[in-house]
């Protein structure tokens, strides 16, 4: 495990940086697993489920690792919160198609979708693309393909 310093924000919040996976889970790298196979230690108080992503499917598998998260006021006595933190391989982009298209001022025609190929895309409702200053919703197609 790795102990990292935390910054006091207020009586209910601390901030800290996540350590590199190599220090958070020594001897363990990322593993291929589904989001639905990730479980918390204690059941959710409302649903009673231990699944972190109860609506997730068993496929596809992602490069990820779940690690335990606890906190200490003195660096020795740590909580037994049952909380976890999920490391995932960073998404990378290799190509964007089409490379360009014409823009007409005042034209309300739908612009074509952008197809993004790369690696480690996650099927998430919060998946987004940033094009210039605009952040737009993205649609997951494959772990290697997204449409914006």
PDB file of C-alpha atoms in Angstrom:
ATOM      1  CA  UNK A   1       0.000   0.000   0.000  1.00  0.00           C
ATOM      2  CA  UNK A   2       1.012   3.641  -0.361  1.00  0.00           C
ATOM      3  CA  UNK A   3       0.451   6.487   2.097  1.00  0.00           C
ATOM      4  CA  UNK A   4       0.032   9.905   0.464  1.00  0.00           C
ATOM      5  CA  UNK A   5      -0.360  13.304   2.135  1.00  0.00           C
ATOM      6  CA  UNK A   6      -3.793  14.900   2.229  1.00  0.00           C
ATOM      7  CA  UNK A   7      -4.727  18.589   2.246  1.00  0.00           C
ATOM      8  CA  UNK A   8      -7.414  19.743   4.686  1.00  0.00           C
ATOM      9  CA  UNK A   9     -10.261  21.537   2.858  1.00  0.00           C
ATOM     10  CA  UNK A  10     -12.867  21.704   5.628  1.00  0.00           C
ATOM     11  CA  UNK A  11     -14.229  19.498   8.410  1.00  0.00           C
ATOM     12  CA  UNK A  12     -15.840  17.104   5.912  1.00  0.00           C
ATOM     13  CA  UNK A  13     -13.373  17.142   3.010  1.00  0.00           C
ATOM     14  CA  UNK A  14      -9.724  16.303   2.330  1.00  0.00           C
ATOM     15  CA  UNK A  15      -7.903  16.279  -1.005  1.00  0.00           C
ATOM     16  CA  UNK A  16      -5.060  13.990  -1.988  1.00  0.00           C
ATOM     17  CA  UNK A  17      -3.342  12.824  -5.160  1.00  0.00           C
ATOM     18  CA  UNK A  18      -3.610   9.207  -6.171  1.00  0.00           C
ATOM     19  CA  UNK A  19      -0.285   7.416  -6.133  1.00  0.00           C
ATOM     20  CA  UNK A  20       0.945   5.534  -9.202  1.00  0.00           C
ATOM     21  CA  UNK A  21      -0.554   2.051  -9.354  1.00  0.00           C
ATOM     22  CA  UNK A  22       2.878   0.472  -8.843  1.00  0.00           C
ATOM     23  CA  UNK A  23       3.000   1.958  -5.341  1.00  0.00           C
ATOM     24  CA  UNK A  24      -0.715   1.549  -4.515  1.00  0.00           C
ATOM     25  CA  UNK A  25      -0.722  -2.167  -5.352  1.00  0.00           C
ATOM     26  CA  UNK A  26       2.909  -3.382  -5.374  1.00  0.00           C
ATOM     27  CA  UNK A  27       3.507  -6.387  -7.582  1.00  0.00           C
ATOM     28  CA  UNK A  28       0.177  -5.958  -9.312  1.00  0.00           C
ATOM     29  CA  UNK A  29      -0.490  -4.218 -12.586  1.00  0.00           C
ATOM     30  CA  UNK A  30      -3.750  -3.617 -14.315  1.00  0.00           C
ATOM     31  CA  UNK A  31      -5.891  -6.689 -14.938  1.00  0.00           C
ATOM     32  CA  UNK A  32      -8.490  -7.346 -17.601  1.00  0.00           C
ATOM     33  CA  UNK A  33     -11.908  -7.415 -15.958  1.00  0.00           C
ATOM     34  CA  UNK A  34     -15.429  -6.099 -16.434  1.00  0.00           C
ATOM     35  CA  UNK A  35     -16.940  -3.168 -14.560  1.00  0.00           C
ATOM     36  CA  UNK A  36     -19.650  -5.502 -13.282  1.00  0.00           C
ATOM     37  CA  UNK A  37     -17.042  -7.661 -11.525  1.00  0.00           C
ATOM     38  CA  UNK A  38     -15.922  -4.788  -9.258  1.00  0.00           C
ATOM     39  CA  UNK A  39     -17.333  -5.079  -5.728  1.00  0.00           C
ATOM     40  CA  UNK A  40     -17.251  -2.982  -2.594  1.00  0.00           C
ATOM     41  CA  UNK A  41     -16.520  -4.551   0.779  1.00  0.00           C
ATOM     42  CA  UNK A  42     -19.762  -3.432   2.448  1.00  0.00           C
ATOM     43  CA  UNK A  43     -23.253  -3.544   0.856  1.00  0.00           C
ATOM     44  CA  UNK A  44     -24.755  -0.290  -0.410  1.00  0.00           C
ATOM     45  CA  UNK A  45     -27.087   1.061   2.330  1.00  0.00           C
ATOM     46  CA  UNK A  46     -30.060   1.469  -0.034  1.00  0.00           C
ATOM     47  CA  UNK A  47     -29.731  -1.302  -2.634  1.00  0.00           C
ATOM     48  CA  UNK A  48     -27.908  -3.844  -0.473  1.00  0.00           C
ATOM     49  CA  UNK A  49     -25.670  -4.661  -3.455  1.00  0.00           C
ATOM     50  CA  UNK A  50     -21.906  -4.923  -3.217  1.00  0.00           C
ATOM     51  CA  UNK A  51     -21.485  -4.262  -6.959  1.00  0.00           C
ATOM     52  CA  UNK A  52     -19.846  -0.898  -7.702  1.00  0.00           C
ATOM     53  CA  UNK A  53     -21.450  -0.697 -11.151  1.00  0.00           C
ATOM     54  CA  UNK A  54     -24.773  -2.527 -10.780  1.00  0.00           C
ATOM     55  CA  UNK A  55     -25.999  -1.718 -14.300  1.00  0.00           C
ATOM     56  CA  UNK A  56     -22.754  -2.652 -16.037  1.00  0.00           C
ATOM     57  CA  UNK A  57     -22.467  -5.596 -18.403  1.00  0.00           C
ATOM     58  CA  UNK A  58     -20.007  -8.487 -18.102  1.00  0.00           C
ATOM     59  CA  UNK A  59     -18.373  -7.475 -21.371  1.00  0.00           C
ATOM     60  CA  UNK A  60     -16.204  -5.789 -22.490  1.00  0.00           C
ATOM     61  CA  UNK A  61     -13.239  -6.200 -20.186  1.00  0.00           C
ATOM     62  CA  UNK A  62     -11.053  -3.209 -19.357  1.00  0.00           C
ATOM     63  CA  UNK A  63      -7.475  -2.870 -18.128  1.00  0.00           C
ATOM     64  CA  UNK A  64      -8.107  -1.824 -14.514  1.00  0.00           C
ATOM     65  CA  UNK A  65      -7.417  -2.578 -10.863  1.00  0.00           C
ATOM     66  CA  UNK A  66      -9.520  -1.848  -7.783  1.00  0.00           C
ATOM     67  CA  UNK A  67      -7.570  -0.872  -4.652  1.00  0.00           C
ATOM     68  CA  UNK A  68      -8.639  -0.321  -1.061  1.00  0.00           C
ATOM     69  CA  UNK A  69      -8.914   3.262   0.201  1.00  0.00           C
ATOM     70  CA  UNK A  70      -8.700   4.287   3.872  1.00  0.00           C
ATOM     71  CA  UNK A  71      -7.726   7.443   5.756  1.00  0.00           C
ATOM     72  CA  UNK A  72      -5.759   8.256   8.904  1.00  0.00           C
ATOM     73  CA  UNK A  73      -5.419  11.333  11.110  1.00  0.00           C
ATOM     74  CA  UNK A  74      -2.067  10.224  12.530  1.00  0.00           C
ATOM     75  CA  UNK A  75      -0.469   8.099   9.782  1.00  0.00           C
ATOM     76  CA  UNK A  76      -0.834   4.898  11.843  1.00  0.00           C
ATOM     77  CA  UNK A  77      -4.488   4.212  12.662  1.00  0.00           C
ATOM     78  CA  UNK A  78      -6.413   3.823   9.411  1.00  0.00           C
ATOM     79  CA  UNK A  79     -10.162   3.676   8.886  1.00  0.00           C
ATOM     80  CA  UNK A  80     -11.870   0.509   7.714  1.00  0.00           C
ATOM     81  CA  UNK A  81     -14.201   2.360   5.376  1.00  0.00           C
ATOM     82  CA  UNK A  82     -14.644  -0.328   2.744  1.00  0.00           C
ATOM     83  CA  UNK A  83     -14.120   2.368   0.097  1.00  0.00           C
ATOM     84  CA  UNK A  84     -12.186   1.625  -3.056  1.00  0.00           C
ATOM     85  CA  UNK A  85     -10.516   3.461  -5.931  1.00  0.00           C
ATOM     86  CA  UNK A  86     -10.516   2.136  -9.498  1.00  0.00           C
ATOM     87  CA  UNK A  87      -7.382   2.558 -11.595  1.00  0.00           C
ATOM     88  CA  UNK A  88      -7.984   2.285 -15.344  1.00  0.00           C
ATOM     89  CA  UNK A  89      -5.620   2.394 -18.296  1.00  0.00           C
ATOM     90  CA  UNK A  90      -5.643   5.885 -19.834  1.00  0.00           C
ATOM     91  CA  UNK A  91      -7.630   6.345 -23.025  1.00  0.00           C
ATOM     92  CA  UNK A  92      -5.502   7.094 -26.058  1.00  0.00           C
ATOM     93  CA  UNK A  93      -6.505   8.472 -29.461  1.00  0.00           C
ATOM     94  CA  UNK A  94      -4.798   7.318 -32.654  1.00  0.00           C
ATOM     95  CA  UNK A  95      -7.053   8.672 -35.446  1.00  0.00           C
ATOM     96  CA  UNK A  96     -10.060  10.916 -36.037  1.00  0.00           C
ATOM     97  CA  UNK A  97     -12.290  10.400 -39.097  1.00  0.00           C
ATOM     98  CA  UNK A  98     -13.213  12.455 -41.077  1.00  0.00           C
ATOM     99  CA  UNK A  99     -10.122  14.661 -40.896  1.00  0.00           C
ATOM    100  CA  UNK A 100     -12.098  17.757 -41.963  1.00  0.00           C
ATOM    101  CA  UNK A 101     -15.419  18.942 -43.365  1.00  0.00           C
ATOM    102  CA  UNK A 102     -16.734  22.228 -44.689  1.00  0.00           C
ATOM    103  CA  UNK A 103     -18.494  24.704 -42.446  1.00  0.00           C
ATOM    104  CA  UNK A 104     -21.323  26.919 -43.689  1.00  0.00           C
ATOM    105  CA  UNK A 105     -22.124  30.032 -41.680  1.00  0.00           C
ATOM    106  CA  UNK A 106     -25.811  30.084 -40.749  1.00  0.00           C
ATOM    107  CA  UNK A 107     -26.377  26.540 -41.978  1.00  0.00           C
ATOM    108  CA  UNK A 108     -28.235  24.374 -39.454  1.00  0.00           C
ATOM    109  CA  UNK A 109     -27.431  21.096 -41.205  1.00  0.00           C
ATOM    110  CA  UNK A 110     -26.263  18.317 -38.975  1.00  0.00           C
ATOM    111  CA  UNK A 111     -22.525  17.925 -39.035  1.00  0.00           C
ATOM    112  CA  UNK A 112     -21.246  14.384 -39.538  1.00  0.00           C
ATOM    113  CA  UNK A 113     -20.159  12.365 -36.534  1.00  0.00           C
ATOM    114  CA  UNK A 114     -16.501  12.059 -35.696  1.00  0.00           C
ATOM    115  CA  UNK A 115     -15.198   8.525 -35.355  1.00  0.00           C
ATOM    116  CA  UNK A 116     -12.350   8.263 -32.865  1.00  0.00           C
ATOM    117  CA  UNK A 117     -10.111   5.194 -32.907  1.00  0.00           C
ATOM    118  CA  UNK A 118      -7.709   4.463 -30.107  1.00  0.00           C
ATOM    119  CA  UNK A 119      -7.480   2.280 -27.032  1.00  0.00           C
ATOM    120  CA  UNK A 120      -8.955   1.853 -23.545  1.00  0.00           C
ATOM    121  CA  UNK A 121     -12.292   3.592 -24.136  1.00  0.00           C
ATOM    122  CA  UNK A 122     -14.811   2.741 -21.386  1.00  0.00           C
ATOM    123  CA  UNK A 123     -18.544   2.254 -21.925  1.00  0.00           C
ATOM    124  CA  UNK A 124     -19.749   5.081 -19.706  1.00  0.00           C
ATOM    125  CA  UNK A 125     -22.638   7.543 -19.679  1.00  0.00           C
ATOM    126  CA  UNK A 126     -20.090  10.291 -18.929  1.00  0.00           C
ATOM    127  CA  UNK A 127     -17.951   9.612 -22.035  1.00  0.00           C
ATOM    128  CA  UNK A 128     -17.126  12.941 -23.732  1.00  0.00           C
ATOM    129  CA  UNK A 129     -15.031  14.365 -26.564  1.00  0.00           C
ATOM    130  CA  UNK A 130     -13.462  17.809 -26.497  1.00  0.00           C
ATOM    131  CA  UNK A 131     -13.252  19.422 -29.917  1.00  0.00           C
ATOM    132  CA  UNK A 132     -11.594  22.825 -29.608  1.00  0.00           C
ATOM    133  CA  UNK A 133     -13.354  24.429 -26.661  1.00  0.00           C
ATOM    134  CA  UNK A 134     -16.564  22.390 -27.064  1.00  0.00           C
ATOM    135  CA  UNK A 135     -17.202  19.321 -24.923  1.00  0.00           C
ATOM    136  CA  UNK A 136     -19.726  17.004 -26.562  1.00  0.00           C
ATOM    137  CA  UNK A 137     -21.297  13.683 -25.648  1.00  0.00           C
ATOM    138  CA  UNK A 138     -19.654  10.596 -27.059  1.00  0.00           C
ATOM    139  CA  UNK A 139     -21.104   7.202 -27.888  1.00  0.00           C
ATOM    140  CA  UNK A 140     -19.107   4.113 -26.993  1.00  0.00           C
ATOM    141  CA  UNK A 141     -18.946   1.595 -29.812  1.00  0.00           C
ATOM    142  CA  UNK A 142     -15.949  -0.587 -28.893  1.00  0.00           C
ATOM    143  CA  UNK A 143     -12.983  -0.389 -26.517  1.00  0.00           C
ATOM    144  CA  UNK A 144     -11.130   0.954 -29.594  1.00  0.00           C
ATOM    145  CA  UNK A 145     -13.898   3.091 -31.213  1.00  0.00           C
ATOM    146  CA  UNK A 146     -16.005   6.056 -30.075  1.00  0.00           C
ATOM    147  CA  UNK A 147     -18.333   8.349 -32.036  1.00  0.00           C
ATOM    148  CA  UNK A 148     -18.744  12.027 -31.158  1.00  0.00           C
TER     149      UNK A 148
END
